[in-house]
PDB file of C-alpha atoms in Angstrom:
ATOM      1  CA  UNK S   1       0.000   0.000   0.000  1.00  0.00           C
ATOM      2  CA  UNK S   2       2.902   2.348   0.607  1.00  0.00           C
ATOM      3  CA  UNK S   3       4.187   1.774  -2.919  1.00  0.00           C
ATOM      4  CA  UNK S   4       0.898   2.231  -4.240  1.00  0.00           C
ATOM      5  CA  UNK S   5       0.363   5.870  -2.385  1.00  0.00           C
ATOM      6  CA  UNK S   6       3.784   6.580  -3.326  1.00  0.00           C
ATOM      7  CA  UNK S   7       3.110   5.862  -6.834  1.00  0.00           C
ATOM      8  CA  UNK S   8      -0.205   7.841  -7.291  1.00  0.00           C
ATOM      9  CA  UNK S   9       0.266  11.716  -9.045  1.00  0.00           C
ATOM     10  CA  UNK S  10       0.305  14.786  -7.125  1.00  0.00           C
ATOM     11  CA  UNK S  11      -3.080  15.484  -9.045  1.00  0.00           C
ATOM     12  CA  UNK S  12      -4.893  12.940  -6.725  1.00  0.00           C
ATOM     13  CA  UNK S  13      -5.676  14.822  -3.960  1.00  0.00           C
ATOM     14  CA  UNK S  14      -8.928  12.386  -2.817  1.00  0.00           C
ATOM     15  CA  UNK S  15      -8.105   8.811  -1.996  1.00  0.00           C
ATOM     16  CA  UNK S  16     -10.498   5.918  -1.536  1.00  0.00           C
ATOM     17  CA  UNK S  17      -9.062   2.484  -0.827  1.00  0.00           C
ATOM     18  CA  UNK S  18     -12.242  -0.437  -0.232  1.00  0.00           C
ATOM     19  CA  UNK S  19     -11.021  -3.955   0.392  1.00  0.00           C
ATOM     20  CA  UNK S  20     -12.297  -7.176   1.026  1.00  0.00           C
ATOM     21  CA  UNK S  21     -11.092  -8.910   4.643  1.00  0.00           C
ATOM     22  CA  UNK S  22      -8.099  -9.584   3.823  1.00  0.00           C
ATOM     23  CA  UNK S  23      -7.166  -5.962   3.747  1.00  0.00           C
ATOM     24  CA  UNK S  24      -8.511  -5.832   7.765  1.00  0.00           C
ATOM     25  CA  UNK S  25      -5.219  -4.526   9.128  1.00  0.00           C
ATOM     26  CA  UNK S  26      -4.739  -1.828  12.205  1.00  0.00           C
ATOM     27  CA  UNK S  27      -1.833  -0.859  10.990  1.00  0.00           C
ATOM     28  CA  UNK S  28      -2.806  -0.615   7.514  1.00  0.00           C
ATOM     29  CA  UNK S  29      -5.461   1.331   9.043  1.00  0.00           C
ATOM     30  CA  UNK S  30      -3.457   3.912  10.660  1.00  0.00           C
ATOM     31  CA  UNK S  31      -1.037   4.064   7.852  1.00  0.00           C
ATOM     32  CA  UNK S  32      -4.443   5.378   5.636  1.00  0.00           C
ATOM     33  CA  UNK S  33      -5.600   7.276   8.348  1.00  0.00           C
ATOM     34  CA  UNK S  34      -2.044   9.072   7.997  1.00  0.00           C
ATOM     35  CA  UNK S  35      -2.053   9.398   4.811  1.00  0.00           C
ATOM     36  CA  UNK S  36      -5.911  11.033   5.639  1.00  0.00           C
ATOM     37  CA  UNK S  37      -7.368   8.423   3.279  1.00  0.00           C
ATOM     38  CA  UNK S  38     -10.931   7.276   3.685  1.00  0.00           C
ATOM     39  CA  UNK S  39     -11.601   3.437   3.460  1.00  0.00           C
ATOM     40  CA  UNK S  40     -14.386   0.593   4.100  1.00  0.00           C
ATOM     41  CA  UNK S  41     -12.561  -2.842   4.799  1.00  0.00           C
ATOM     42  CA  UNK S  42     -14.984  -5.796   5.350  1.00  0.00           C
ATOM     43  CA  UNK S  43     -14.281  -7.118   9.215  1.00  0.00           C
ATOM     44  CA  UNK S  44     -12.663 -10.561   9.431  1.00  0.00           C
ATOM     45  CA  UNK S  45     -11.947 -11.137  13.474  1.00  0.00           C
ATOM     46  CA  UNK S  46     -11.854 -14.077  15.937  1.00  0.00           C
ATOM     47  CA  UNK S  47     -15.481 -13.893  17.735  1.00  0.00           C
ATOM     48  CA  UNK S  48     -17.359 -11.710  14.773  1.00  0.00           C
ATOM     49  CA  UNK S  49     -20.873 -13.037  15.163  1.00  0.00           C
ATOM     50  CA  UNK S  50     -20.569 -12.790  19.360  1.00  0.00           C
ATOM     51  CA  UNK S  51     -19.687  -9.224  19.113  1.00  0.00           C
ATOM     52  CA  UNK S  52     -22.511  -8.596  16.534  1.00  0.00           C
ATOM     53  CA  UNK S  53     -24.969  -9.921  18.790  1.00  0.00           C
ATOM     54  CA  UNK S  54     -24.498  -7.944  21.659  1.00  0.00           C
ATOM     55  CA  UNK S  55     -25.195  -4.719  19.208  1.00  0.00           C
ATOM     56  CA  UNK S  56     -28.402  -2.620  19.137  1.00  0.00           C
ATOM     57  CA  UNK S  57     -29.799  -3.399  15.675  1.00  0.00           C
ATOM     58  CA  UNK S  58     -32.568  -1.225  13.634  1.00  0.00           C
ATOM     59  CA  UNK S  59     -34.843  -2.229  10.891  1.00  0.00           C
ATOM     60  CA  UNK S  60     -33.591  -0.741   7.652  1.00  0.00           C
ATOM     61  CA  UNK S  61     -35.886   1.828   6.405  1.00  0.00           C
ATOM     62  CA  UNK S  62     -37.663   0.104   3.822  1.00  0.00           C
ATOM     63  CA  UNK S  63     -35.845  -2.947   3.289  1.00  0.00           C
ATOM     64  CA  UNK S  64     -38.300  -5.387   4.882  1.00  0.00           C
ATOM     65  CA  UNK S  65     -35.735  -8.446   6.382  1.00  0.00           C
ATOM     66  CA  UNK S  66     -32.622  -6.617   7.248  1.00  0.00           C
ATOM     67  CA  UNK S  67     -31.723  -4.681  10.138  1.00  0.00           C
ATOM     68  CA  UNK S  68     -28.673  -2.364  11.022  1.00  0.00           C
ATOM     69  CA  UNK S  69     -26.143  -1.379  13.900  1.00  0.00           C
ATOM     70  CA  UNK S  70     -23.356   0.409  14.281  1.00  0.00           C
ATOM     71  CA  UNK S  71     -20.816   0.910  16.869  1.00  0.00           C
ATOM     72  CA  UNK S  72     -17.263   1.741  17.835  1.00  0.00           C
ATOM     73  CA  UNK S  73     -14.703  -0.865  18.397  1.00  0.00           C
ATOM     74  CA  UNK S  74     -10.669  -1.560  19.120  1.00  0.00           C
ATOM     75  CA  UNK S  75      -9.033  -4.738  18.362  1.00  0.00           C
ATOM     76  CA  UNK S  76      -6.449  -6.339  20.261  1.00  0.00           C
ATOM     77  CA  UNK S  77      -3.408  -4.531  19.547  1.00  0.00           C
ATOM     78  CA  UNK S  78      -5.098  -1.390  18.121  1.00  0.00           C
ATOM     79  CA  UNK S  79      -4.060   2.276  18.796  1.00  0.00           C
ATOM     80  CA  UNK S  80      -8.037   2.855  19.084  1.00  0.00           C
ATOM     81  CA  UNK S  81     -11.361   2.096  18.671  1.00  0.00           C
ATOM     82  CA  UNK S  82     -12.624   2.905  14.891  1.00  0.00           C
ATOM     83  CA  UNK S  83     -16.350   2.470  13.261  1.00  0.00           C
ATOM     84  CA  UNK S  84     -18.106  -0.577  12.324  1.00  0.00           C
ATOM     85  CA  UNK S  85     -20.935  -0.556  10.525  1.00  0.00           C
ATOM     86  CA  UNK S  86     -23.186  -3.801  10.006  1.00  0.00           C
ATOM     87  CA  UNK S  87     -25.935  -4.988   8.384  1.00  0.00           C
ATOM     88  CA  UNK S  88     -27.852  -8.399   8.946  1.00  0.00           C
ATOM     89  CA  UNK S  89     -30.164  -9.984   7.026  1.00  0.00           C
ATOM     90  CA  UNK S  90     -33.096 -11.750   8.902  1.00  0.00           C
ATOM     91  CA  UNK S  91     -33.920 -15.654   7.792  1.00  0.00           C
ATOM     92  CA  UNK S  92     -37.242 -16.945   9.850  1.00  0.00           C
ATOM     93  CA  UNK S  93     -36.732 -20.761   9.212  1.00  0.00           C
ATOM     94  CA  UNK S  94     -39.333 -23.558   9.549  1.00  0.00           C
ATOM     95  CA  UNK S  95     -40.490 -24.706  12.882  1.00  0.00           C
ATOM     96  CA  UNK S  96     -40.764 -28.037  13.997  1.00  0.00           C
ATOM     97  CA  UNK S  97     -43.858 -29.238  14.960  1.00  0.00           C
ATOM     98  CA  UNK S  98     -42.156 -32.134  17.284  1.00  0.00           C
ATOM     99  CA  UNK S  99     -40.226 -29.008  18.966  1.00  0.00           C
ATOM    100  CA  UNK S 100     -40.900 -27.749  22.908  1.00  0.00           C
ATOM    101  CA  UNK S 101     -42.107 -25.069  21.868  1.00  0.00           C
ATOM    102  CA  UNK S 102     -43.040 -25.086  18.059  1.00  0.00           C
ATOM    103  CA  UNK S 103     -45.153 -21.760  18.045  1.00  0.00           C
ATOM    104  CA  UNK S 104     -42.171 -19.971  18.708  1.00  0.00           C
ATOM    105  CA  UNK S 105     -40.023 -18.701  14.977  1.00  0.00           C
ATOM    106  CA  UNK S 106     -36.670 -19.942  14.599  1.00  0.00           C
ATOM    107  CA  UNK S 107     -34.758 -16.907  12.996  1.00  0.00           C
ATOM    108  CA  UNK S 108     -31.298 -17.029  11.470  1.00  0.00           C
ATOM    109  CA  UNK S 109     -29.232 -14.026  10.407  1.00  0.00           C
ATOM    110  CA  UNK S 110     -26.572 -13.896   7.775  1.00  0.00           C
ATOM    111  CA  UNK S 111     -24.055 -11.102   9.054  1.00  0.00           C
ATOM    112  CA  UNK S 112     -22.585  -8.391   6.740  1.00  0.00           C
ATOM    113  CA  UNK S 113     -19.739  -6.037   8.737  1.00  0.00           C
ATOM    114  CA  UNK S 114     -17.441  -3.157   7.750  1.00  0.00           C
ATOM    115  CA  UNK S 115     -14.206  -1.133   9.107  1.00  0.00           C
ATOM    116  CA  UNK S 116     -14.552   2.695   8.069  1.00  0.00           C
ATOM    117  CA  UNK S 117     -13.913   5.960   8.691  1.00  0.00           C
ATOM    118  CA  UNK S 118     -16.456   7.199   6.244  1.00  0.00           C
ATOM    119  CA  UNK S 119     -19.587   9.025   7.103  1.00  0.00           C
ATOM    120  CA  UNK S 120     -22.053   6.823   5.675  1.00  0.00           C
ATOM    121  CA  UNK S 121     -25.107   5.210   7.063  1.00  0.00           C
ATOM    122  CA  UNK S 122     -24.673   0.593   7.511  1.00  0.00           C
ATOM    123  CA  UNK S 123     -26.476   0.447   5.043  1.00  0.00           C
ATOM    124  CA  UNK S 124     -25.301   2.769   2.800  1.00  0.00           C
ATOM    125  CA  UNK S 125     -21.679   1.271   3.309  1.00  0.00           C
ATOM    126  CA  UNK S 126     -23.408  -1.970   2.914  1.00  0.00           C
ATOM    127  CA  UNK S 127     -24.172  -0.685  -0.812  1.00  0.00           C
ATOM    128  CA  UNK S 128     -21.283   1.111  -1.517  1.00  0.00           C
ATOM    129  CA  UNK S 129     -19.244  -1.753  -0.608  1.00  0.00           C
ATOM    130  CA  UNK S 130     -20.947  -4.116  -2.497  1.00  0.00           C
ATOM    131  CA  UNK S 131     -20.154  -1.574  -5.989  1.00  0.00           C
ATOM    132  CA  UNK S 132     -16.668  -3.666  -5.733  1.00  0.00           C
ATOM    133  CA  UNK S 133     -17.697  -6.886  -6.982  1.00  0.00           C
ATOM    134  CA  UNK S 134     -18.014  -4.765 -10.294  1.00  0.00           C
ATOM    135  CA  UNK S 135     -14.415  -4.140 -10.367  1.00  0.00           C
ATOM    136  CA  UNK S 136     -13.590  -8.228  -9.951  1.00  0.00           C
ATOM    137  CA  UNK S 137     -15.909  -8.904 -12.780  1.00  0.00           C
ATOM    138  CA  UNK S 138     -13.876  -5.977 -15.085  1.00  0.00           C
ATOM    139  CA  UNK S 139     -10.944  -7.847 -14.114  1.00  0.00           C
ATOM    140  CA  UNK S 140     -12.063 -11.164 -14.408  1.00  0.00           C
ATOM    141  CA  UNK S 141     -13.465 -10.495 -17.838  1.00  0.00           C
ATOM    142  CA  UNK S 142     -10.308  -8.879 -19.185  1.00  0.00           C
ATOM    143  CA  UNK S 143      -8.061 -11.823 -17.889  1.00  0.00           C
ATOM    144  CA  UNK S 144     -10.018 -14.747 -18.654  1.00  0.00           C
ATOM    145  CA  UNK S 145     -12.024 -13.726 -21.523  1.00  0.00           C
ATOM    146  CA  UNK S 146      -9.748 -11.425 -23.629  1.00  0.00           C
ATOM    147  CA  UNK S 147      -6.472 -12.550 -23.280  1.00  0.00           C
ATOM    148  CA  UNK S 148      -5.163 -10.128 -21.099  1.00  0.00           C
ATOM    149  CA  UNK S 149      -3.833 -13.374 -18.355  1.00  0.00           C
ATOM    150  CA  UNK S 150      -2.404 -15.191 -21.374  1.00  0.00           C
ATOM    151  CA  UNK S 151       0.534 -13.149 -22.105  1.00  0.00           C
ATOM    152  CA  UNK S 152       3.427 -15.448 -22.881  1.00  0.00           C
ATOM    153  CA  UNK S 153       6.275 -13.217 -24.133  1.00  0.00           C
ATOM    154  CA  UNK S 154       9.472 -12.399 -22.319  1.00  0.00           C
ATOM    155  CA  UNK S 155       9.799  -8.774 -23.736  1.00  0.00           C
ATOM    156  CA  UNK S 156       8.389  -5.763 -21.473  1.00  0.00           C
ATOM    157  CA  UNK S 157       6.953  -3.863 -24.437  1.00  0.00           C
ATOM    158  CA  UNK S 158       5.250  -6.254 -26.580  1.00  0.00           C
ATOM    159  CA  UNK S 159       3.376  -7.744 -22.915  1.00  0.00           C
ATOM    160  CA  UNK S 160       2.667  -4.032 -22.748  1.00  0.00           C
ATOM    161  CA  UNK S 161       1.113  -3.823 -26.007  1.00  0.00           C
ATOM    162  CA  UNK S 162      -0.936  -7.097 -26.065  1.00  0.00           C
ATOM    163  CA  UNK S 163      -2.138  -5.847 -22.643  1.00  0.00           C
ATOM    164  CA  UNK S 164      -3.261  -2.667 -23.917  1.00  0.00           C
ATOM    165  CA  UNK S 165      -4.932  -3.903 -27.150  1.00  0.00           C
ATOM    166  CA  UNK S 166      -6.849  -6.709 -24.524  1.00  0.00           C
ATOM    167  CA  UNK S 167      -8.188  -3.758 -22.516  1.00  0.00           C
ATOM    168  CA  UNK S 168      -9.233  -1.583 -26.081  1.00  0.00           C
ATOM    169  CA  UNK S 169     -11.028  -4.934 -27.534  1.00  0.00           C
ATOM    170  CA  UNK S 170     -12.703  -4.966 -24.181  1.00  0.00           C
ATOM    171  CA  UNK S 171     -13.621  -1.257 -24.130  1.00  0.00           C
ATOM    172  CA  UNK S 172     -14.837  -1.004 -27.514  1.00  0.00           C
ATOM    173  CA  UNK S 173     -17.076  -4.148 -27.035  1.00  0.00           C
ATOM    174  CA  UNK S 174     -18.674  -2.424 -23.953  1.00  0.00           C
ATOM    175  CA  UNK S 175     -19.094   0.568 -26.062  1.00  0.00           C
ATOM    176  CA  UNK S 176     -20.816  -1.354 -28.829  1.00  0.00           C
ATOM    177  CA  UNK S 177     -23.283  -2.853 -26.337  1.00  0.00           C
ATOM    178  CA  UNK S 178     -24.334   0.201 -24.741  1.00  0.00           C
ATOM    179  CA  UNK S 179     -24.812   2.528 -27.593  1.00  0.00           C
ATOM    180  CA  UNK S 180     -26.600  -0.036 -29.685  1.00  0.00           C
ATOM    181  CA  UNK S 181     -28.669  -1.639 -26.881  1.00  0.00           C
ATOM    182  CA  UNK S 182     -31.257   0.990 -25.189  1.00  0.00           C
ATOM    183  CA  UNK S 183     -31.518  -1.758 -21.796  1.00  0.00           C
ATOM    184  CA  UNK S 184     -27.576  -1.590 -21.844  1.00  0.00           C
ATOM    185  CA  UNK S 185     -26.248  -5.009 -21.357  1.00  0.00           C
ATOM    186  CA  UNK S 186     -25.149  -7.402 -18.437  1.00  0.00           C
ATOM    187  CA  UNK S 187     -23.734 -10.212 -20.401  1.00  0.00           C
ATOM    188  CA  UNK S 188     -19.794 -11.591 -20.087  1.00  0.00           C
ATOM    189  CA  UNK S 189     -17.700 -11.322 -23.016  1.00  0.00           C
ATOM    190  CA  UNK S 190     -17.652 -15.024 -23.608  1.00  0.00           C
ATOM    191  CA  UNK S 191     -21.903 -14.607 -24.231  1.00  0.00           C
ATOM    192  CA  UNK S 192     -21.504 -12.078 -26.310  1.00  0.00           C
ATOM    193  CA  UNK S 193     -19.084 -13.648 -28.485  1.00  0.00           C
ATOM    194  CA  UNK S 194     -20.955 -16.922 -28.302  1.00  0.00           C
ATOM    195  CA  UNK S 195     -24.234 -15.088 -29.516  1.00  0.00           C
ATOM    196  CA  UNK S 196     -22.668 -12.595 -32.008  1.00  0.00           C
ATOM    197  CA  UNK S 197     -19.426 -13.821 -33.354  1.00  0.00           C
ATOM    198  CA  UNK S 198     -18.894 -17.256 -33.289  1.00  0.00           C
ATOM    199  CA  UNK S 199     -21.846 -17.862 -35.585  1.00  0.00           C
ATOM    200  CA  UNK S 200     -22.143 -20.507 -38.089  1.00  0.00           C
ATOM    201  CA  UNK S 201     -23.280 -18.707 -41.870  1.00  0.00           C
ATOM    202  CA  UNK S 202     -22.829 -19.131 -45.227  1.00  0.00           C
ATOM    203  CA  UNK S 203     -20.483 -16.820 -47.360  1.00  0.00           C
ATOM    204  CA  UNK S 204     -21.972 -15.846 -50.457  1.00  0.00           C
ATOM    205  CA  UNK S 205     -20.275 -13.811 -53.075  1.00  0.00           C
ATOM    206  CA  UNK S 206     -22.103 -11.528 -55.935  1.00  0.00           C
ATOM    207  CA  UNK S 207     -21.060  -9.001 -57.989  1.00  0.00           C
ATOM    208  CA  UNK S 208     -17.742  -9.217 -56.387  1.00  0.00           C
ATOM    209  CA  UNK S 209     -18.995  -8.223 -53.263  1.00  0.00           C
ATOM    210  CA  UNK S 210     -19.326 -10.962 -50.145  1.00  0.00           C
ATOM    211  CA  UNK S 211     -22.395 -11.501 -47.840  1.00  0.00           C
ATOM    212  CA  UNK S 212     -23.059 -13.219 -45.250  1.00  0.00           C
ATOM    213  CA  UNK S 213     -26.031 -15.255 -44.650  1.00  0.00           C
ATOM    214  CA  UNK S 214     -27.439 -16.725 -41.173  1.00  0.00           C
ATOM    215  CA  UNK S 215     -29.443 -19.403 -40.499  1.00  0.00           C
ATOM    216  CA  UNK S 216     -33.382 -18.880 -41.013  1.00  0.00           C
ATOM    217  CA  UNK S 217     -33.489 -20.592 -37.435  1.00  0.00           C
ATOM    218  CA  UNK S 218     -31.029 -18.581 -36.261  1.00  0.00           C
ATOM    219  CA  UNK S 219     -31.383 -18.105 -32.543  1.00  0.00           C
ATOM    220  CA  UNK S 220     -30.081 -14.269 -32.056  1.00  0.00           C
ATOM    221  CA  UNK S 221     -30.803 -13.103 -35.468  1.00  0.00           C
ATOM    222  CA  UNK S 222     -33.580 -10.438 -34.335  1.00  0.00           C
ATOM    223  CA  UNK S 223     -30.324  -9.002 -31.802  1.00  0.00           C
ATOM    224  CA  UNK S 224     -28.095  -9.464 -34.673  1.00  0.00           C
ATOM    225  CA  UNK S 225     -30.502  -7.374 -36.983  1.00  0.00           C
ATOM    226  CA  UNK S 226     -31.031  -4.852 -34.519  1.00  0.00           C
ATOM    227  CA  UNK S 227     -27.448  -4.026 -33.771  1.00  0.00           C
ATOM    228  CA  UNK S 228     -26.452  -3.680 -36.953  1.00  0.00           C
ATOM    229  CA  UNK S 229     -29.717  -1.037 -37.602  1.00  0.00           C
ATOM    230  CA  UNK S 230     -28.185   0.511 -34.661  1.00  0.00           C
ATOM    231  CA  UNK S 231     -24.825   0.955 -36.028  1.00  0.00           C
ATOM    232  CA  UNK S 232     -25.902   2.190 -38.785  1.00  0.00           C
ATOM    233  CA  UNK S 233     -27.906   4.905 -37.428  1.00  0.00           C
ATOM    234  CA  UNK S 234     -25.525   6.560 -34.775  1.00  0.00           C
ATOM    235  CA  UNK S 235     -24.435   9.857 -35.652  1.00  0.00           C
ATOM    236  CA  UNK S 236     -21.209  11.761 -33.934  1.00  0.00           C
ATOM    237  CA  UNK S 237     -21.343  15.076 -33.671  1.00  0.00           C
TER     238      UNK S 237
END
C-alpha cells in the first residue's frame, strides 16, 4: 500500500481504498488514516458473530428483512477504537412441529460487517461496498475472456502492447453494447461472443462483393438485426 500511495500523481488529492477482509489490518489502518485516506474494509476477526450480537440493531428503512447497527470498536493490539458498521439480514426458518415449543419462529441471520472511517449510514456502506464486486468482474473479464492473463512473451513492451490492445477490444465491445442496446447489457464477453461472433453462416459472393447469410433458425438473429440497424444509425457530432 505504501508503494501504491507513493506511486499515485500529485493530481490525486482524494483517496479511496475499499477492500475485502483480507485488507482488515490496524496498521494498515493507521497508515491510511495518515495518509488522511478514507476506506471501508470488510471485518474478518476471531469472535465476529458474538460481538454482533451484543449490538443494538434497527430495521432498515424500507428494506423489509434486514436490520442495522453500528458501533465503535478496538481490536487487540489497536491504537483505538474505529467504526463498524453492520448490516444483517433476517432468515425466519421452519419450525418443527415435534419441537418444545413449536409456536415460537426460529430466525437465522446472515451477518454483513465493515471497518470505516467514512460518514455513511450501515447500510449505505453496505451498498457502496458491495459496488466492488463490479471491479472483480472488469478484471475477471479482461483476464479470462480477452487474453489479457495469457501473455506469454518475455519482452516488457510487446506484454505491454498485447495488454493494452486486450483492454481496447474490451472497451470497444462495452461501447458497442451500450450505444446499440437501449436496456444496456449485463452479459460476459464469452456470451456475447458466443451469440454474435462465433456464428455458423454461409459466405456468399455476388457481384464481387461478399455476404453473409445466417441461419433462417437462427437463434439471435432479431439481436443481430437490430445491432447492426443501430450501427448504422448513430451519428457523432
Amino acid at each position: 500500500m505504501k508503494e501504491c500511495f507513493a506511486r499515485l500523481p500529485k493530481r490525486i488529492w482524494q483517496i479511496e481504498v475499499r477492500g475485502d477482509s483480507a485488507f482488515f489490518d490496524g496498521d494498515l489502518f493507521d497508515f491510511l488514516e495518515e495518509k488522511g485516506s478514507a476506506f471501508m474494509v470488510k471485518v474478518k476477526m476471531k469472535g465476529l458473530v458474538a460481538l454482533l450480537e451484543r449490538q443494538s440493531w434497527r430495521k432498515a428503512k424500507n428494506k423489509p428483512g434486514y436490520e442495522t447497527a453500528e458501533f465503535t470498536h478496538a481490536c487487540t493490539g489497536w491504537k483505538r477504537a474505529r467504526r463498524f458498521v453492520a448490516v444483517r439480514e433476517v432468515t425466519v426458518l421452519e419450525t418443527d412441529e415435534n419441537s418444545l415449543f413449536p409456536n415460537i419462529p426460529n430466525v437465522a441471520y446472515d451477518y454483513f460487517c465493515y471497518c470505516t472511517n467514512m460518514s455513511l449510514t450501515p447500510w449505505a456502506a453496505h451498498k457502496h461496498y458491495g459496488k466492488r464486486a463490479t471491479s472483480e468482474n472488469w478484471i475477471e473479464w479482461c483476464k479470462n475472456q480477452m487474453a489479457s492473463g495469457s501473455i506469454l512473451t518475455q519482452d516488457f513492451w510487446a506484454n505491454s502492447a498485447i495488454f493494452q490492445s486486450c483492454i481496447l477490444g474490451y472497451n470497444l465491445m462495452v461501447w458497442m453494447m451500450l450505444l446499440t442496446q437501449e436496456d444496456g447489457f449485463s452479459e460476459e464477453p464469452n456470451t456475447i461472443r458466443m451469440q454474435l461472433i462465433h456464428v455458423a453462416g454461409h459466405l456468399l459472393a455476388r457481384s464481387r462483393q461478399y455476404f453473409l447469410r445466417l441461419d433462417r433458425n437462427f437463434a439471435f438473429k432479431k439481436r443481430w438485426i437490430e445491432l447492426e440497424n443501430s450501427i448504422h444509425a448513430m451519428e457523432f457530432t
